[in-house]
Coordinates of N, CA and C and ligand atoms in Angstrom, one line a residue:
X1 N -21.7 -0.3 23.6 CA -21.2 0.6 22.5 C -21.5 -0.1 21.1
X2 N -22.1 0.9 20.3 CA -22.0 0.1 18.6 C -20.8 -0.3 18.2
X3 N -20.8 -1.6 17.9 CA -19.5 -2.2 16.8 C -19.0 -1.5 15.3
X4 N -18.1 -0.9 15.3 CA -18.4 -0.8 13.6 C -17.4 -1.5 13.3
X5 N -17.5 -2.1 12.2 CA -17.0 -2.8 11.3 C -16.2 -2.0 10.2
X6 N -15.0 -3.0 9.7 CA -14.0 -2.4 9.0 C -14.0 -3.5 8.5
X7 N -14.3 -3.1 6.4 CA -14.6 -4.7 5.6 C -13.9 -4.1 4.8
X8 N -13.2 -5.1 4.0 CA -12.4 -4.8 2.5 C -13.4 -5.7 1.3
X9 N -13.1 -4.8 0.4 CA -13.2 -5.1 -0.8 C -13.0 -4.7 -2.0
X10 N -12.5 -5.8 -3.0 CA -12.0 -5.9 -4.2 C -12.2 -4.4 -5.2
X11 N -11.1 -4.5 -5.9 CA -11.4 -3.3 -6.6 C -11.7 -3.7 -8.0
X12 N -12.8 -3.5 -8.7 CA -12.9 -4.1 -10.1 C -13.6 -2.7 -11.3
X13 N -14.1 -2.8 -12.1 CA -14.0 -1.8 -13.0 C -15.3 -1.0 -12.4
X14 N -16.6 -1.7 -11.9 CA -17.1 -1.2 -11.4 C -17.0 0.1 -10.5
X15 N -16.2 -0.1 -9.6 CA -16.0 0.2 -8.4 C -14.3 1.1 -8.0
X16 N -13.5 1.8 -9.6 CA -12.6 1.9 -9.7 C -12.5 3.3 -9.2
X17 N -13.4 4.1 -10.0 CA -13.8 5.2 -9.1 C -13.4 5.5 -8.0
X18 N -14.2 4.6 -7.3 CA -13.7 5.2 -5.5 C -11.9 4.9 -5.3
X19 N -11.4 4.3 -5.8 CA -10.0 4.3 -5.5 C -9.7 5.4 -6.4
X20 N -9.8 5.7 -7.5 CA -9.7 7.4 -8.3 C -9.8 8.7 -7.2
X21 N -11.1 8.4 -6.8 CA -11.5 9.9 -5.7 C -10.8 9.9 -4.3
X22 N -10.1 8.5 -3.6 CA -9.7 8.5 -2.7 C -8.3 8.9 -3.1
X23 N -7.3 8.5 -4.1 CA -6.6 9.2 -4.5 C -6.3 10.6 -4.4
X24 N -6.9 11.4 -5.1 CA -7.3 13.2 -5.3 C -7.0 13.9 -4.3
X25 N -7.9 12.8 -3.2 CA -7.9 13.1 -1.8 C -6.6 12.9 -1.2
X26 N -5.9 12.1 -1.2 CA -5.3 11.7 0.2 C -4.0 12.3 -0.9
X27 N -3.6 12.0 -2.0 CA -1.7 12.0 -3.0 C -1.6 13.6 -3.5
X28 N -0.5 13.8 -3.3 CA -0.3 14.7 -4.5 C 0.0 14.9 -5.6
X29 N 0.0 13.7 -6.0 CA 0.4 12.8 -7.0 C -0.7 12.4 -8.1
X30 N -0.8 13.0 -9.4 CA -1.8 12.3 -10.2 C -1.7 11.0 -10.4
X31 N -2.3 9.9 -10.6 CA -1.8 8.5 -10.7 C -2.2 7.8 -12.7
X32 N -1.2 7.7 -13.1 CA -2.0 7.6 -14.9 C -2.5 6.3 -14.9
X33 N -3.0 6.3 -16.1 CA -4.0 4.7 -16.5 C -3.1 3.4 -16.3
X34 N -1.8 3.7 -16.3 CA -1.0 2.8 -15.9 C -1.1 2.2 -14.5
X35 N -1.3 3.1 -13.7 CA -1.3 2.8 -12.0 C -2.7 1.8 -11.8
X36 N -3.6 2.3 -12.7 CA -5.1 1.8 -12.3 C -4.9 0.0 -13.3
X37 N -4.4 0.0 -14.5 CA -4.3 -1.1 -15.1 C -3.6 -1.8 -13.8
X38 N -2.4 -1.6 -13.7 CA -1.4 -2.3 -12.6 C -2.2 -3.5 -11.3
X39 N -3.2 -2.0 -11.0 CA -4.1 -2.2 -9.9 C -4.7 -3.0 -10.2
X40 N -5.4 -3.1 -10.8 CA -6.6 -3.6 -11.3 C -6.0 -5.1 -11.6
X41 N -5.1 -5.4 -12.2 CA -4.4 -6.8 -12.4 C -3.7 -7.4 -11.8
X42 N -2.8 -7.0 -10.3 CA -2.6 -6.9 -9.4 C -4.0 -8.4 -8.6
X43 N -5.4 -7.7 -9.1 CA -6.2 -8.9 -8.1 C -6.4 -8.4 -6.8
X44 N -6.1 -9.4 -6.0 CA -6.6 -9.2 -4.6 C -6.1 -8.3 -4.0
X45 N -4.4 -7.8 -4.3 CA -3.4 -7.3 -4.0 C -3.7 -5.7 -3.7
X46 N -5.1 -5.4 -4.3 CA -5.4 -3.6 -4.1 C -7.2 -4.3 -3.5
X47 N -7.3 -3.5 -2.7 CA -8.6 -3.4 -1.9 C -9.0 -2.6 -1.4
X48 N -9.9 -1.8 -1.1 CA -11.1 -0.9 -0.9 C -11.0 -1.0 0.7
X49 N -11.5 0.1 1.6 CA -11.3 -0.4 2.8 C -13.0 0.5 3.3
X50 N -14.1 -0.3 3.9 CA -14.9 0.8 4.4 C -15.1 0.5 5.8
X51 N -15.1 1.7 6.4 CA -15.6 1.9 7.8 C -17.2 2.3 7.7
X52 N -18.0 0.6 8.3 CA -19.3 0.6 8.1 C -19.8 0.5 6.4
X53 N -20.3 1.3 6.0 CA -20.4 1.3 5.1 C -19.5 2.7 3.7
X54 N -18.7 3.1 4.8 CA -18.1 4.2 4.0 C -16.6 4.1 3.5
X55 N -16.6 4.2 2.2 CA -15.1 4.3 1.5 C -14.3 5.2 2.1
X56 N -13.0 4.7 2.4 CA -12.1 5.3 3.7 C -11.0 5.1 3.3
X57 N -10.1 4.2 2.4 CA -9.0 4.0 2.1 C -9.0 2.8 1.3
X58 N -7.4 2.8 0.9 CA -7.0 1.5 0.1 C -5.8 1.5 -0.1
X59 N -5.7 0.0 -1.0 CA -4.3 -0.2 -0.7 C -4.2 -0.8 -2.2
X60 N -3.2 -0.2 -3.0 CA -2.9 -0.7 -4.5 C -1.5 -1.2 -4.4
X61 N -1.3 -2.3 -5.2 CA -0.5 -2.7 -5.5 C 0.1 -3.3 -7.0
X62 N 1.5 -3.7 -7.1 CA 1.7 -3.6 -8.5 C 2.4 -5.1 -8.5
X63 N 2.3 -6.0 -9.0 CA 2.9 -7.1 -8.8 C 4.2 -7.4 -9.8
X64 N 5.3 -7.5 -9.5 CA 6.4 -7.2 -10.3 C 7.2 -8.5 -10.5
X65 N 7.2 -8.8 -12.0 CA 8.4 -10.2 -12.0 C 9.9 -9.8 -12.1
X66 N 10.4 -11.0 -11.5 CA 11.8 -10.6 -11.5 C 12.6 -11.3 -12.4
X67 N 13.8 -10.9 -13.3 CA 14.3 -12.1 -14.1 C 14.7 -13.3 -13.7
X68 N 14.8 -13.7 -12.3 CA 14.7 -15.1 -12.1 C 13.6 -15.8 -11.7
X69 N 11.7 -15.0 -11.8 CA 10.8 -15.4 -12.3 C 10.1 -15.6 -10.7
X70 N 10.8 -15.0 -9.8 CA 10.1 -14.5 -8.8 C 9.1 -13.5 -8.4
X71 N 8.3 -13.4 -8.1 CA 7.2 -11.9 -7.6 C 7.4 -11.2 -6.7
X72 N 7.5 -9.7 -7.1 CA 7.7 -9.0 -5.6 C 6.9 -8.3 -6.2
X73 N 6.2 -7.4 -4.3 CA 4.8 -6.7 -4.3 C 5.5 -5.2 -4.1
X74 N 5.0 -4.7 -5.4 CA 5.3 -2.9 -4.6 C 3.9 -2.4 -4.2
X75 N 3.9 -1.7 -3.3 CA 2.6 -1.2 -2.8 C 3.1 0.1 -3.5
X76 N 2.0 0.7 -4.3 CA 1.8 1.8 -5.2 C 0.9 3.1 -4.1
X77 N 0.1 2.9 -3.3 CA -0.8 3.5 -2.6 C -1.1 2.7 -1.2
X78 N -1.2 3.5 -0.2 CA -1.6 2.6 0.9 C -2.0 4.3 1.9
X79 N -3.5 4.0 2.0 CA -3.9 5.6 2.3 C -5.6 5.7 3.0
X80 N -5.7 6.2 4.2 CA -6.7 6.0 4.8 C -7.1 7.8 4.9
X81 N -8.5 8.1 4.8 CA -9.0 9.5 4.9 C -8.7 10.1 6.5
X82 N -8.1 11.3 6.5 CA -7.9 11.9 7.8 C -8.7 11.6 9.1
X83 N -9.9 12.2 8.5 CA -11.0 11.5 9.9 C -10.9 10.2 10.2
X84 N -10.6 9.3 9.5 CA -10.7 7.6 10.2 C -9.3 7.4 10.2
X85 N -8.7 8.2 10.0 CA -7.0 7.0 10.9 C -6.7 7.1 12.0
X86 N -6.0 6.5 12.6 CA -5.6 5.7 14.1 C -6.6 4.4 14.4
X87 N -7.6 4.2 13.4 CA -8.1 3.4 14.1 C -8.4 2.2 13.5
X88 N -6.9 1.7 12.9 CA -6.7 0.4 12.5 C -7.2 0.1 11.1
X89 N -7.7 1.3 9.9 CA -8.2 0.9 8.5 C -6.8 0.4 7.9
X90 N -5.5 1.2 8.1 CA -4.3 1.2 7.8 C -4.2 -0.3 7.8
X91 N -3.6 -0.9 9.2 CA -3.1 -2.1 9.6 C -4.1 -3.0 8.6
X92 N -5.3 -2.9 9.2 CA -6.1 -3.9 8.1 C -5.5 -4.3 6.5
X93 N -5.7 -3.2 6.1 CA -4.9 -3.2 4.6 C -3.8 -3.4 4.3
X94 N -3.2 -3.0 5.4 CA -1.3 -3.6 5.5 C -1.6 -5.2 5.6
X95 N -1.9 -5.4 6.8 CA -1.8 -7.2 6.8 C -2.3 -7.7 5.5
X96 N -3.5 -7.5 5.5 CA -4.2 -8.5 4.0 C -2.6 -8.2 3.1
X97 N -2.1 -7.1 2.7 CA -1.6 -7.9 1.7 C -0.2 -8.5 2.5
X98 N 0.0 -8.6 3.6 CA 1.2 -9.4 4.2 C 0.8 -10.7 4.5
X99 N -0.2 -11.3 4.7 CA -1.1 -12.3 4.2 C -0.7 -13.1 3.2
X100 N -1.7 -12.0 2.5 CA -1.4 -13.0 0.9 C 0.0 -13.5 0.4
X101 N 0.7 -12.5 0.6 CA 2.0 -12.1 0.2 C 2.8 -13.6 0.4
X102 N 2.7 -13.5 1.8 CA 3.0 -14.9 2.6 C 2.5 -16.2 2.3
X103 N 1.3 -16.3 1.7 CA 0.8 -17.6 1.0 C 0.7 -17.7 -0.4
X104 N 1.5 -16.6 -0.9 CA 1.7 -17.1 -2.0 C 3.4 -16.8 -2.1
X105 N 3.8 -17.3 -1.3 CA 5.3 -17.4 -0.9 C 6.2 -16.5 -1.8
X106 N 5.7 -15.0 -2.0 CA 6.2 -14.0 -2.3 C 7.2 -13.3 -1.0
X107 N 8.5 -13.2 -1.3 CA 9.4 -13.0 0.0 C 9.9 -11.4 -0.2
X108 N 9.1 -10.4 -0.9 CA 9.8 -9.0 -0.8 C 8.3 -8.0 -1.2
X109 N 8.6 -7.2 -0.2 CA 6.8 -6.4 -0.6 C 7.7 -4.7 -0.6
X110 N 7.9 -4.0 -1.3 CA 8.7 -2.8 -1.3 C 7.8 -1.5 -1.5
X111 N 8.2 -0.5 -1.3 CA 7.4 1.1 -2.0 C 8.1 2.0 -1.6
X112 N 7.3 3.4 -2.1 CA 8.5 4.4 -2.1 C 7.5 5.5 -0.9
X113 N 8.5 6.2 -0.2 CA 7.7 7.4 1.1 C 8.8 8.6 0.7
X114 N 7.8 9.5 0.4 CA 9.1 10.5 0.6 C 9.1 10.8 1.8
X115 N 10.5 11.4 2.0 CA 11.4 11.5 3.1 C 11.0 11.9 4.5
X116 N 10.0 12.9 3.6 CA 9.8 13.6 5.0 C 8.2 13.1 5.9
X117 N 7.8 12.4 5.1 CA 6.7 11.4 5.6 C 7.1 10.3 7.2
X118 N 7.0 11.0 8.5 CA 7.5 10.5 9.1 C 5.9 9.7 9.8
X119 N 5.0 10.0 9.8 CA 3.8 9.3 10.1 C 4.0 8.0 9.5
X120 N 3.6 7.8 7.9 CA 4.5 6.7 7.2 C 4.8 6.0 7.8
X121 N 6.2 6.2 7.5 CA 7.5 5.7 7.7 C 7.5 4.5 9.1
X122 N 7.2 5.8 10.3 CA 6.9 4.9 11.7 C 6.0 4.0 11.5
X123 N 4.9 4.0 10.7 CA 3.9 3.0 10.6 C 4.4 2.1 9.7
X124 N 5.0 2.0 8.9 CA 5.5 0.9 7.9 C 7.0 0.0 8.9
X125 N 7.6 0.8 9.8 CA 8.7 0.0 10.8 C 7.8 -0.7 11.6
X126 N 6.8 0.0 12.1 CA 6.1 -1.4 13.1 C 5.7 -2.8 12.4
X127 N 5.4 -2.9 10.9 CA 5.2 -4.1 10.3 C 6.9 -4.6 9.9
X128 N 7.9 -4.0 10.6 CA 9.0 -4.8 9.9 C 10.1 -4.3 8.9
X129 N 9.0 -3.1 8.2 CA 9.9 -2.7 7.0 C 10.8 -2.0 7.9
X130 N 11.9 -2.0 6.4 CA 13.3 -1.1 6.9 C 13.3 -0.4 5.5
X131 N 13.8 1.2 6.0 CA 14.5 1.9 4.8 C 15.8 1.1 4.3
X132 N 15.8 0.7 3.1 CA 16.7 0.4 2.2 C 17.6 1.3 1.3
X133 N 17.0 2.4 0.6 CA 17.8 3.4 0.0 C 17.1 4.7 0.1
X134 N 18.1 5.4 -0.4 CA 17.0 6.6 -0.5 C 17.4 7.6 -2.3
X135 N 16.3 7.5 -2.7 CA 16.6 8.3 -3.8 C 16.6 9.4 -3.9
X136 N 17.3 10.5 -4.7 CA 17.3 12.2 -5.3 C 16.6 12.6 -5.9
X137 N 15.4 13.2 -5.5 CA 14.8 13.8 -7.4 C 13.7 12.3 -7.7
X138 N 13.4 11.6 -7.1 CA 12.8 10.8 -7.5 C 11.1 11.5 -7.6
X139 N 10.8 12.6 -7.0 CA 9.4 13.6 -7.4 C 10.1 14.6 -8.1
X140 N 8.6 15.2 -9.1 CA 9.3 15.8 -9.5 C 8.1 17.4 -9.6
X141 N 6.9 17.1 -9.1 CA 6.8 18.1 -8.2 C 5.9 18.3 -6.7
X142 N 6.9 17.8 -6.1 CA 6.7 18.1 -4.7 C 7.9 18.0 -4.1
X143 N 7.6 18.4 -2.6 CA 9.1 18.8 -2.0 C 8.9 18.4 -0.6
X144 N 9.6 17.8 0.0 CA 11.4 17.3 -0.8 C 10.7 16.3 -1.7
X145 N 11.8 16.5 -2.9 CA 11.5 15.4 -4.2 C 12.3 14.4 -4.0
X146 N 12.6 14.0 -2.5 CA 14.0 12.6 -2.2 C 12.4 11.4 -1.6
X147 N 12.9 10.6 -1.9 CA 11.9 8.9 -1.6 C 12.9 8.2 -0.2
X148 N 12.3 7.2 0.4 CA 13.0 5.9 0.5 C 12.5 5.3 -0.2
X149 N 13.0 4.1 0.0 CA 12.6 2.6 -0.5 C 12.9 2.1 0.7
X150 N 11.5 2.1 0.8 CA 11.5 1.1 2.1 C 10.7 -0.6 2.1
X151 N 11.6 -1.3 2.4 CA 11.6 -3.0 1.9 C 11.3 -3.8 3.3
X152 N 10.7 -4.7 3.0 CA 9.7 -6.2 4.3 C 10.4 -7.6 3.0
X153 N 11.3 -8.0 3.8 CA 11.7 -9.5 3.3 C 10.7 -10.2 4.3
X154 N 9.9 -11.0 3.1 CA 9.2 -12.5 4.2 C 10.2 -13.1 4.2
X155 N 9.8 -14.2 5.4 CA 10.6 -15.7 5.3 C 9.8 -16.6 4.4
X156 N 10.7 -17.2 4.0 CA 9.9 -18.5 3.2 C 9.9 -19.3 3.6
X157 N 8.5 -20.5 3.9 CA 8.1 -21.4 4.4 C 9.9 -22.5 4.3
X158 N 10.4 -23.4 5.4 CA 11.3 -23.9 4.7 C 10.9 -25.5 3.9
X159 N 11.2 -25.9 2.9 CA 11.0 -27.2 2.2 C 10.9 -28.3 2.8
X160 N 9.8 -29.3 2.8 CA 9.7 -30.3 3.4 C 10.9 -31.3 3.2
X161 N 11.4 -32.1 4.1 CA 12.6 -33.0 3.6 C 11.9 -34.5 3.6
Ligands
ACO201 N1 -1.3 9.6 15.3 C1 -0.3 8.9 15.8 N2 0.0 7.6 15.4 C2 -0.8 7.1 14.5 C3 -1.8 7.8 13.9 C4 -2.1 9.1 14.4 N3 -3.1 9.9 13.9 N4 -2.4 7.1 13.0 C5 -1.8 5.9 13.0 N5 -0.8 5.9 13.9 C6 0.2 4.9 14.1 C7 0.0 4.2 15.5 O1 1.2 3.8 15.9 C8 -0.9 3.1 15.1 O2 -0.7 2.0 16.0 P1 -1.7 1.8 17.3 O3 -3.1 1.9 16.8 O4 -1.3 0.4 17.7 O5 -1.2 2.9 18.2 C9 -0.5 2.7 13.7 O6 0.0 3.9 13.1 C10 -1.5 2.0 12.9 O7 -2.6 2.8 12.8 P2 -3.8 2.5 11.9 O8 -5.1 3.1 12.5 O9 -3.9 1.1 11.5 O10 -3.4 3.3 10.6 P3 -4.2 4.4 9.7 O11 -5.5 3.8 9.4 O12 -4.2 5.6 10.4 O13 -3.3 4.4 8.4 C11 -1.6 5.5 7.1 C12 -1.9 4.7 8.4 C13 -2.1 4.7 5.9 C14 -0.1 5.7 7.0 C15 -2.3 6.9 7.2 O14 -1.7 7.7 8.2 C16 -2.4 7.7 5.9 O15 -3.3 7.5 5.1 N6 -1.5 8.7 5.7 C17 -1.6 9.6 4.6 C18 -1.2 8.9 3.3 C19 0.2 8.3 3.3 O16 1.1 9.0 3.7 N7 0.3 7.1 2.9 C20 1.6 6.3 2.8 C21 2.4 6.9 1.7 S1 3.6 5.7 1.1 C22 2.7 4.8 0.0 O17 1.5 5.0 -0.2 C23 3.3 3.7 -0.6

């Protein structure tokens, strides 16, 4: 049987586009110049996903400081095209950034699913996450307009003694 391959790669201004069109496709959600700056500076953190040679999904992220000068990861997008899911583009892009996340001893990776997103949902508990809250009205147009927040605490390597 043929191998196909499932490769990531960087998202840079070149190549911003395809995370634009995969967007359109997959959210109901317009995303503004904000989301793509985010992305885009973010780094490794947002990635391209192709099956073979075909743009299939990605994974954007927003890298967030905290006032006691720690980094937590929200994942802004994390989205594979209909015809290629089940077959691991997701997990790919989930780990890489649980990965990184982990070597650069970032201990909280969070994002938002509305409610009724139970495909999601199930797929973000097998990596660990838990719903944390859930917000009201947090869309404002689509329905239901309620989110979770759903949160993955790393462990942090412990300190050499
Ligand atoms: N039917 C049943 N279970 C499925 C399916 C499916 N079609 N697809 C994935 N799963 C489950 C399985 O449990 C699977 O594990 P297994 O292969 O060990 O059985 C697991 O999810 C992982 O599957 P992958 O193939 O790695 O995931 P996929 O490439 O399908 O991507 C994703 C999962 C990203 C959630 C996809 O369904 C998707 O793009 N959905 C629409 C967009 C979306 O809702 N994104 C998340 C919104 S929240 C946010 O973006 C922050």
């Amino acid at each position: 049987m043929k191998q196909v391959t499932i490769s990531l790669d960087g998202v840079r201004d070149k190549n911003v586009m395809q995370l634009k069109k995969l967007n359109v496709t997959l959210f109901p959600v317009r995303y503004n110049d904000k989301y793509y700056v985010d992305a885009l500076a973010s780094g490794d953190f947002t990635k391209l996903a192709y099956y073979s040679d075909i743009c299939v999904g990605a994974i954007a992220c927003r890298l967030e400081k905290r006032d006691d000068g720690a980094v937590r990861v929200y994942i802004m997008t994390l989205g594979v095209l209909a015809p290629y899911r089940g077959l691991g583009v997701g997990t790919k892009l989930l780990n890489h950034v649980l990965e990184l996340s982990s070597k650069q001893n970032i201990s909280e990776i969070y994002l938002h699913v509305q409610t009724n997103n139970d495909e999601a949902i199930n797929f973000y508990k097998k990596f660990g996450f838990e719903i944390t809250d859930t917000i009201q009205n947090y869309y404002t147009n689509i329905s239901p307009p309620d989110c979770y927040v759903v949160t993955k605490h790393l462990s942090q390597p412990q300190p050499k003694k």
